[in-house]
Amino acid sequence: MVLFEDQVRDQAKLLLWFDKEEVWVQQGTGQITTFNQLGFKGVNDKPDGWYLPKNINDVAIILETKSEDKNLDKEDIVNELLKNIDIISQKYKKTIGILYNGKEVVVYKNKEKIDSPKNLQNKQFYIDLFKEEVIDKNKIYFLTKRINDLLHFKFGIKNLYHRMIFTAVALVVERFWGDLSNIKNRGYELFKKSIEITLSKSLEDHKPQNSKIELLIEVYSEIKMNTVENQADINEYIDAVVEISKSINSNNWNGEDVMGIFFNEFNRYKKKSESGQIFTPEHITSFMYKLIGVTAKDRVLDATCGSGGFLVKAMSNMIKEVWGINTKEAEEIKAKSLYGIEFDREIFALACANMLIHKDGKTNLAHLDAREQEACNWIKDKNITKVLMNPPYERKYGCKQIVENVLNNVPSGIKCAFILPDKKLEKDKMHGLLKEHTLEMIIKLPENLFDAGVTTSIFVFETWKPQNWKEVFACYIEDDGLERVKNQGRQDTKNRWEKIEKYWLDAINRRYDEKYNTHQFIKPEEVLSYQKPQKEFEIFEEDFKKTIMEYIMFEEGIDVKEFNEKLLKKVLYSSEIENGKVVLTSNNENNNEEDWY
């Protein structure tokens, strides 16, 4: 049944949210209201729909609807919309024009046709097309350093994860409540209590899907800290949190960019006892997302999710694919596409906060042990389609068991990417995995990727397809282009990674590294790691002479160490300068020749 124009208009009214009453906006649909009545004097044309803010610097929207059988590309239909855009452009510099026939959408931004989602979105999506915020990363580094120093030295929070959670909670409160500045100049007790109360209220909507989110409130209430007497320190902390929140909530936010800075800085005062968690660099989470072909249609699992880096990056990329955070598809992604497990209580709380900060409290997070059967049952029930993980490496944390549990409890044909130490599969005798699953590729990562000193590779499996002696493709990304910046971790200061990533994704897809010639095909019955080529043995003339001299001195009974010390003293104290050259003499004080040896 074909929808008539009146039916399409009524449908558009609800989808655009033009049916809501707002104090500072004229909005609605229908063909009984003229532009003259809407404030455009002398114009008696009647638009199908309108969104006209009282502030003329804001974005205005004009809607033109047609019956379902009408072609929206027809010149007369387009011209009708453009004419109406011209009318509202008398007042508004930012305009959106929408053509809609119930099944197709055509969008014009200031009379220029642009790409847009196929489905009609709510008005906020179209308003946000004019957002041009830019994230100032240097400012974020500066603000995060201020926060870290305040928490460490003034608030007295020495525990790394407690500092992270304390600030993450403040960011959650600012995101939901948006008014932390109101508790400035009101003392320490009100400051801490207000955050706790507001956090509890803010999470009410998310508890039905994720009951464990209450753990975040419990962990926050347990954080021990000094009573801060200096109000200026509290105010400075609030101001920094508010500024960082603006960046995280920008439409230009790109997954882990901001939170990666956050974690790098907070690691600066980390004790050795706090070094159990390794946070995966943002450019690697993005690379792995693309490596195994994750899309907005997937259901992604990280069974040792830590602070949620893989899930945040996946959410960011998926939402970009469906045209942004304000689309209906974005809500589906947040509700049904992201699954995480974390055993450590405090890190789980941090993961909850991280997802909430980044516009999502609906992610399916479970406070479980990925080594146990309960977690296996949870995974099996989720119909996972992709796995992205960086599990704990040590045997005492059950790395082998975690990898096995994940592979054995997701459906057949699922791509699973794990970051593990280079030789992990061999050292932990994981050859048995290949009886059920295929190891497709091994991508050795740069050796300076992690501060902990461990060298790692990405191991990509396909589930429930036995290896059957199939060779494994392997290659080595020796350099990712990042450089170390003091107190700020490794950064892409010269913007090299985008080009490097593109090259390696293409080379891996073709199974051929023509530029660096690192590719190899491994026989899994022999090894399960990238085989770094051994450098050819070389001997230099200097080495040869040194070895001969040491042998002669050994034959003569000369102590090499004592000889070197005497030689050094002669060079330093018995040398003369002649014609710009150092002349070494072996004469003694009485001018008699002396053989050292």
XYZ file of C-alpha atoms in Angstrom:
597
model
C 0.000 0.000 0.000
C 1.393 3.376 -1.070
C 1.567 6.071 1.628
C -0.181 9.335 0.701
C 1.499 12.680 1.345
C -0.574 13.375 4.477
C 0.458 10.014 5.929
C 4.123 10.644 5.105
C 3.899 14.078 6.761
C 2.408 12.594 9.940
C 5.135 9.949 10.000
C 7.859 12.576 9.525
C 6.445 14.660 12.388
C 7.062 11.819 14.845
C 10.422 10.722 13.437
C 11.812 14.266 13.471
C 10.330 14.957 16.922
C 8.493 17.990 15.539
C 5.532 17.070 17.756
C 7.258 18.285 20.945
C 6.577 21.704 22.476
C 9.726 23.741 23.095
C 9.893 27.228 24.604
C 12.583 28.657 22.345
C 11.526 27.013 19.068
C 8.621 27.098 16.589
C 8.193 23.608 15.177
C 5.454 21.537 13.613
C 3.978 20.090 10.408
C 0.873 20.677 8.268
C -0.207 22.747 5.293
C -2.362 25.265 7.071
C 0.428 27.464 8.502
C 1.986 30.059 6.199
C 5.525 31.417 6.298
C 3.908 34.774 7.044
C 2.462 33.320 10.268
C 5.898 31.917 11.098
C 7.456 35.394 10.935
C 8.393 35.778 7.273
C 6.283 38.789 6.276
C 4.354 38.698 3.034
C 5.132 35.046 2.232
C 1.958 32.982 1.974
C 3.542 29.677 0.933
C 2.850 26.799 3.329
C 5.719 24.483 4.303
C 5.123 20.809 5.167
C 7.290 21.029 8.267
C 9.480 23.515 10.094
C 11.927 23.883 12.982
C 12.657 27.588 13.598
C 14.631 28.545 16.738
C 14.115 31.992 18.240
C 17.908 32.362 18.218
C 18.602 33.058 14.528
C 22.225 31.881 14.985
C 20.942 28.333 15.563
C 20.134 25.780 12.856
C 16.737 25.975 11.094
C 15.083 22.991 9.351
C 12.513 23.007 6.588
C 10.662 19.837 5.506
C 9.056 18.956 2.174
C 7.066 15.702 2.019
C 5.715 13.762 -0.950
C 3.710 10.571 -1.394
C 5.653 7.313 -1.439
C 5.456 6.913 -5.222
C 7.090 10.285 -5.978
C 10.687 10.525 -7.250
C 12.561 12.958 -4.986
C 15.131 13.743 -7.676
C 12.548 15.402 -9.959
C 13.486 18.990 -10.704
C 10.153 20.545 -9.677
C 10.228 18.777 -6.284
C 13.822 19.841 -5.606
C 13.096 23.421 -6.678
C 10.140 23.600 -4.301
C 12.385 22.711 -1.369
C 15.157 25.100 -2.483
C 12.604 27.916 -2.732
C 11.548 27.301 0.889
C 15.180 27.208 1.988
C 15.641 30.617 0.350
C 12.717 31.929 2.398
C 14.081 30.861 5.789
C 17.599 31.934 4.734
C 16.355 35.540 5.060
C 16.812 35.034 8.833
C 18.947 31.931 9.325
C 22.511 31.399 8.104
C 22.452 27.685 8.988
C 19.694 25.786 7.166
C 18.783 22.157 6.588
C 16.278 21.187 3.893
C 14.745 17.700 3.911
C 12.840 15.883 1.180
C 10.981 12.774 2.404
C 8.547 10.353 0.766
C 8.248 7.692 3.475
C 11.039 5.494 2.163
C 13.737 7.874 0.873
C 15.449 10.947 2.349
C 17.313 13.705 0.513
C 19.108 16.350 2.595
C 20.412 19.807 1.700
C 22.799 21.738 3.951
C 22.644 25.424 3.043
C 21.205 24.395 -0.359
C 24.030 21.917 -0.999
C 22.971 18.284 -1.334
C 24.869 16.048 1.095
C 25.146 12.342 1.894
C 22.910 11.244 4.741
C 21.334 8.099 6.271
C 18.683 6.389 4.179
C 16.227 6.516 7.079
C 14.759 9.742 8.442
C 16.486 10.637 11.728
C 15.412 12.855 14.627
C 16.059 16.591 14.293
C 19.170 16.545 16.517
C 21.033 14.518 13.919
C 20.448 17.224 11.299
C 21.229 20.059 13.716
C 24.552 18.383 14.529
C 25.559 18.490 10.852
C 26.728 22.032 11.587
C 28.892 21.084 14.553
C 32.518 21.869 13.808
C 34.157 21.350 17.170
C 37.814 20.380 17.108
C 39.451 18.407 19.901
C 42.546 20.190 21.228
C 44.671 17.248 22.361
C 47.412 19.419 23.846
C 44.794 21.064 26.038
C 43.584 17.625 27.154
C 47.143 16.617 28.080
C 47.545 19.784 30.115
C 44.206 19.403 31.918
C 44.766 15.712 32.680
C 48.182 16.470 34.163
C 46.565 19.068 36.425
C 43.958 16.539 37.544
C 46.546 13.848 38.230
C 48.775 16.186 40.248
C 45.817 17.464 42.273
C 44.566 13.965 43.097
C 48.022 12.682 43.945
C 49.420 15.568 45.980
C 46.398 17.536 47.264
C 43.590 14.939 47.484
C 46.002 12.243 48.652
C 44.683 9.470 46.366
C 47.795 7.327 45.892
C 46.209 4.300 44.221
C 46.375 4.538 40.426
C 42.975 2.981 39.744
C 41.297 5.006 42.479
C 42.489 8.221 40.811
C 41.154 6.941 37.506
C 37.790 5.923 38.975
C 37.406 9.141 40.970
C 37.878 11.241 37.824
C 35.873 8.900 35.593
C 32.927 9.184 38.008
C 33.180 12.974 37.943
C 33.107 12.837 34.132
C 30.014 10.582 34.232
C 28.257 13.058 36.513
C 29.174 15.973 34.250
C 27.944 14.054 31.207
C 24.518 13.245 32.721
C 23.998 16.173 35.046
C 26.102 18.722 33.173
C 26.449 21.126 36.077
C 29.489 20.280 38.211
C 30.375 23.971 38.253
C 27.412 24.539 40.601
C 29.236 22.805 43.467
C 32.280 25.051 43.307
C 32.975 27.166 46.425
C 30.735 24.966 48.582
C 33.307 22.953 50.526
C 34.822 19.495 50.377
C 32.029 17.448 52.000
C 29.329 18.756 49.643
C 31.658 18.283 46.680
C 32.271 14.558 47.343
C 28.715 13.768 48.500
C 27.077 15.603 45.583
C 29.034 13.544 43.074
C 28.006 10.293 44.796
C 24.290 11.238 45.005
C 24.168 12.562 41.444
C 25.942 9.446 40.149
C 23.323 7.220 41.785
C 20.467 9.215 40.230
C 22.159 9.315 36.826
C 22.468 5.549 36.585
C 18.809 4.717 37.251
C 17.966 4.414 33.537
C 20.826 1.987 32.935
C 20.222 -0.455 35.796
C 17.519 -2.564 34.067
C 20.013 -3.707 31.405
C 23.177 -3.672 33.508
C 22.465 -4.288 37.186
C 26.193 -4.642 37.963
C 26.604 -0.940 37.208
C 25.783 -0.305 40.876
C 29.270 -1.591 41.620
C 30.600 1.695 40.271
C 28.857 3.563 43.105
C 30.203 1.097 45.692
C 33.807 1.395 44.502
C 33.588 5.188 44.366
C 32.321 5.348 47.953
C 35.280 3.216 49.121
C 37.983 5.552 47.766
C 40.051 6.967 50.615
C 41.343 10.500 50.321
C 42.381 13.518 52.350
C 39.886 16.156 53.408
C 40.766 18.956 51.010
C 40.878 22.228 52.916
C 41.853 24.473 50.019
C 38.716 25.360 48.056
C 40.850 26.573 45.148
C 42.135 23.002 44.631
C 38.561 21.654 44.460
C 37.533 24.399 42.024
C 40.555 23.739 39.827
C 39.725 20.032 39.708
C 36.079 20.725 38.749
C 37.080 23.172 36.009
C 39.490 20.630 34.475
C 36.870 17.840 34.521
C 34.277 20.092 32.851
C 36.717 21.047 30.080
C 37.721 17.431 29.398
C 34.040 16.418 29.304
C 33.449 18.905 26.481
C 36.091 17.163 24.368
C 34.854 13.646 25.072
C 31.326 14.668 24.107
C 32.442 16.358 20.903
C 31.208 14.825 17.649
C 34.861 14.750 16.615
C 35.766 12.390 19.454
C 37.444 9.310 17.963
C 37.214 6.374 20.304
C 40.128 6.144 22.688
C 41.923 9.358 21.701
C 40.881 11.297 24.800
C 40.768 8.418 27.263
C 44.149 7.166 26.025
C 45.639 10.486 27.117
C 43.821 10.120 30.427
C 45.343 6.693 31.151
C 48.850 7.583 29.973
C 48.995 10.494 32.387
C 47.531 8.591 35.324
C 50.177 5.891 34.853
C 52.870 8.474 35.638
C 52.687 7.907 39.410
C 52.049 4.182 39.108
C 53.735 1.891 41.623
C 55.264 -1.446 40.626
C 52.506 -3.194 42.549
C 49.936 -1.559 40.242
C 51.417 -2.782 36.967
C 49.143 -5.780 36.352
C 46.928 -4.091 33.739
C 48.178 -3.146 30.276
C 46.016 -0.697 28.326
C 45.970 -1.368 24.585
C 47.070 1.703 22.567
C 44.200 3.322 20.682
C 45.795 2.981 17.242
C 46.168 -0.772 17.785
C 42.530 -1.235 18.874
C 41.537 0.592 15.686
C 43.906 -1.517 13.562
C 42.532 -4.779 14.976
C 38.938 -3.606 14.383
C 39.765 -3.181 10.695
C 42.015 -6.256 10.534
C 39.175 -8.701 11.188
C 36.538 -6.664 9.354
C 34.263 -5.531 12.191
C 31.185 -3.573 11.033
C 28.147 -1.940 12.609
C 26.256 -5.219 12.143
C 28.606 -7.218 14.406
C 28.327 -8.227 18.061
C 31.773 -7.682 19.581
C 33.175 -9.479 22.635
C 36.138 -8.632 24.858
C 36.198 -11.255 27.629
C 38.961 -9.450 29.560
C 37.846 -5.940 28.751
C 39.876 -4.012 31.345
C 38.807 -0.388 31.139
C 36.867 -1.083 27.920
C 39.305 0.191 25.269
C 38.317 -2.289 22.557
C 34.610 -1.780 23.242
C 34.880 2.024 23.201
C 36.793 1.934 19.911
C 34.307 -0.535 18.396
C 31.393 1.626 19.531
C 33.007 4.740 18.041
C 33.667 3.113 14.659
C 30.247 1.457 14.465
C 28.422 4.677 15.288
C 30.376 6.568 12.625
C 29.315 3.916 10.136
C 25.633 4.609 10.893
C 26.033 8.407 10.668
C 26.573 9.353 14.278
C 25.384 9.206 17.865
C 21.934 10.697 17.231
C 20.702 7.980 14.876
C 18.312 5.166 15.802
C 20.928 2.693 14.614
C 23.383 4.086 17.189
C 20.955 3.233 19.985
C 20.733 -0.334 18.652
C 24.533 -0.615 18.618
C 24.820 0.505 22.223
C 22.084 -1.853 23.371
C 22.968 -5.005 21.430
C 26.465 -4.896 19.901
C 29.051 -4.580 22.694
C 29.855 -7.282 25.253
C 32.547 -7.257 27.906
C 33.722 -9.365 30.848
C 36.070 -8.159 33.594
C 37.047 -10.039 36.747
C 38.865 -7.337 38.734
C 36.266 -5.424 40.742
C 37.847 -1.984 40.477
C 38.732 -2.334 36.799
C 35.166 -3.479 36.109
C 33.911 -0.305 37.794
C 36.286 1.693 35.597
C 34.944 -0.054 32.473
C 31.379 0.857 33.478
C 32.413 4.485 33.963
C 34.310 4.551 30.675
C 31.299 3.356 28.685
C 29.031 5.833 30.472
C 31.410 8.699 29.748
C 31.363 7.798 26.078
C 27.609 8.101 25.677
C 26.726 4.525 26.563
C 25.443 2.899 29.729
C 23.707 0.053 27.961
C 26.781 -1.990 27.031
C 26.476 -5.540 28.282
C 29.263 -5.728 30.873
C 29.571 -8.727 33.170
C 31.580 -8.909 36.401
C 32.712 -12.503 35.868
C 35.864 -14.626 35.678
C 36.593 -15.565 32.044
C 38.352 -18.715 33.313
C 35.149 -20.141 34.790
C 32.107 -21.955 33.393
C 29.707 -19.143 34.325
C 31.522 -16.843 31.901
C 31.478 -19.565 29.218
C 27.705 -19.833 29.539
C 27.362 -16.035 29.360
C 29.458 -15.880 26.170
C 27.604 -18.763 24.530
C 24.293 -16.970 25.055
C 25.334 -13.730 23.279
C 25.652 -14.878 19.637
C 29.015 -13.118 19.281
C 30.260 -12.431 15.731
C 33.728 -10.871 16.382
C 36.257 -11.032 19.241
C 38.858 -8.357 20.080
C 41.023 -9.015 23.152
C 44.268 -8.305 24.977
C 44.064 -10.882 27.812
C 46.430 -10.940 30.830
C 49.637 -12.676 29.789
C 50.817 -14.394 32.972
C 50.041 -18.067 33.557
C 48.805 -17.294 37.075
C 45.959 -15.286 35.492
C 44.958 -18.220 33.276
C 45.771 -16.778 29.843
C 45.582 -20.177 28.120
C 42.253 -21.035 29.768
C 40.753 -17.658 28.815
C 41.706 -18.022 25.139
C 40.325 -21.580 25.050
C 37.067 -20.572 26.749
C 36.467 -17.760 24.272
C 37.235 -19.846 21.170
C 35.155 -22.771 22.428
C 32.054 -20.726 23.295
C 31.488 -18.477 20.300
C 29.755 -19.749 17.122
C 31.512 -21.363 14.166
C 33.345 -19.197 11.627
C 34.002 -16.298 14.023
C 37.167 -14.188 13.631
C 38.911 -13.764 17.000
C 41.949 -11.467 17.406
C 44.105 -11.732 20.550
C 47.181 -9.719 21.523
C 49.612 -12.136 23.211
C 53.377 -12.340 23.845
C 55.211 -13.478 20.704
C 55.973 -17.009 21.938
C 52.895 -17.492 24.128
C 51.224 -20.232 22.068
C 54.441 -22.236 22.106
C 55.426 -21.683 25.748
C 51.943 -22.483 27.055
C 51.630 -25.467 24.691
C 48.478 -24.244 22.938
C 48.951 -26.481 19.879
C 45.803 -28.337 20.974
C 43.681 -25.330 19.980
C 44.388 -26.128 16.341
C 42.501 -29.406 16.549
C 39.269 -27.375 16.661
C 40.193 -23.909 15.387
C 42.333 -22.356 12.624
C 45.162 -19.946 13.371
C 44.917 -17.720 10.286
C 47.606 -15.138 10.849
C 50.230 -13.748 13.224
C 51.012 -10.028 13.062
C 54.109 -9.188 15.090
C 53.769 -5.700 16.601
C 56.490 -3.083 17.200
C 58.769 -4.200 20.029
C 58.511 -0.852 21.849
C 54.687 -0.849 21.827
C 54.275 -1.563 25.556
C 56.268 0.032 28.380
C 56.286 -3.277 30.272
C 58.985 -4.541 27.892
C 57.008 -7.537 26.606
C 57.042 -8.071 22.822
C 53.693 -9.023 21.341
C 51.842 -10.236 18.267
C 48.210 -10.300 17.132
C 47.003 -13.890 16.728
C 43.887 -14.193 14.541
C 41.812 -17.393 14.787
C 38.739 -18.610 12.945
C 36.580 -20.791 15.195
C 35.479 -24.390 14.759
C 37.513 -25.041 11.610
C 40.450 -27.396 12.338
C 43.895 -26.253 11.154
C 44.587 -29.481 9.221
C 48.224 -28.433 8.659
C 47.180 -25.233 6.884
C 50.102 -22.793 6.874
C 49.835 -19.575 8.902
C 50.523 -16.184 7.317
C 52.808 -13.970 9.422
C 54.407 -10.547 9.078
C 56.171 -7.940 11.209
C 55.090 -4.312 11.692
C 58.463 -3.148 12.973
C 57.613 0.570 13.137
C 54.227 2.186 13.805
C 55.515 5.739 13.385
C 54.766 6.770 16.972
C 57.313 8.591 19.140
C 57.659 8.884 22.893
C 56.665 12.249 24.372
C 57.772 13.009 27.922
C 55.014 12.187 30.445
C 52.510 11.638 27.614
C 53.315 8.153 26.326
C 53.847 7.232 22.669
C 52.101 9.538 20.210
C 51.689 9.893 16.480
C 53.351 13.318 16.527
C 54.152 13.277 12.794
C 50.817 11.783 11.660
C 52.509 8.738 10.152
C 50.233 5.977 11.431
C 47.333 6.456 8.975
C 49.590 5.754 5.997
C 51.379 2.891 7.793
C 48.067 1.291 8.811
C 46.723 1.507 5.261
C 49.835 -0.188 3.884
C 49.743 -3.076 6.363
C 46.020 -3.747 6.034
C 46.510 -3.982 2.276
C 49.642 -6.155 2.583
C 47.937 -8.523 5.037
C 44.889 -8.785 2.798
C 47.153 -9.694 -0.156
C 49.360 -11.905 2.064
C 52.403 -10.165 0.607
C 54.669 -7.511 2.158
C 56.524 -6.129 -0.831
C 57.995 -3.067 0.928
C 59.710 -4.622 3.969
C 59.702 -8.283 2.896
C 58.731 -9.522 6.358
C 55.953 -11.893 5.278
C 56.347 -15.624 5.833
C 54.205 -18.742 5.904
C 54.605 -20.828 9.032
C 54.121 -24.560 9.393
C 52.017 -24.821 12.581
C 53.381 -28.279 13.395
C 56.814 -26.648 13.754
C 56.295 -23.197 15.298
C 53.445 -20.889 16.363
C 55.172 -17.519 16.279
C 56.658 -15.054 13.817
C 60.218 -16.137 13.054
C 62.420 -13.086 13.162
C 65.257 -13.585 10.648
C 68.696 -14.098 12.231
C 71.301 -11.528 11.249
C 74.173 -12.928 9.252
C 77.403 -13.396 11.218
C 79.873 -10.584 10.532
C 83.422 -9.986 11.785
C 85.130 -6.621 11.571
C 88.843 -5.872 11.430
C 88.744 -4.084 14.786
C 87.189 -7.128 16.440
C 89.825 -9.402 14.894
C 92.699 -7.207 16.107
C 91.186 -6.975 19.589
C 90.886 -10.755 19.858
C 94.520 -11.297 18.660
C 95.855 -8.685 21.132
C 93.949 -10.256 24.005
C 95.329 -13.690 23.077
C 98.946 -12.392 22.925
C 98.564 -10.713 26.317
C 97.113 -13.929 27.730
C 100.128 -15.857 26.399
C 102.493 -13.284 27.960
C 100.691 -13.392 31.288
C 99.570 -9.779 31.058
C 96.482 -8.709 33.022
C 94.209 -7.038 30.465
C 92.391 -4.903 33.043
C 95.611 -3.616 34.609
C 97.069 -2.932 31.174
C 93.998 -0.914 30.140
C 94.201 1.190 33.329
C 97.882 1.987 32.773
C 97.239 2.840 29.131
C 94.425 5.195 30.115
C 96.663 7.016 32.631
C 99.395 7.397 30.028
C 96.923 8.899 27.529
C 95.502 11.282 30.109
C 98.627 12.387 31.940
C 101.705 11.617 29.818
C 100.569 12.880 26.437
C 101.703 16.059 24.723
C 100.153 18.143 21.989
C 102.377 18.660 18.946
C 101.045 20.338 15.820
C 97.463 19.724 16.943
C 98.052 16.012 17.532
C 98.219 13.941 20.736
C 101.702 12.332 21.124
C 101.949 9.473 23.603
C 105.355 8.878 25.249
C 106.357 5.799 27.211
C 109.363 7.375 29.053
C 109.499 7.439 32.837
C 110.287 10.431 35.047
C 114.068 9.892 34.764
C 113.815 9.916 30.991
C 114.741 6.264 30.878
C 112.715 4.137 28.504
C 110.273 1.914 30.263
C 108.408 -0.957 28.748
C 104.973 -1.247 30.280
C 104.825 -4.855 29.308
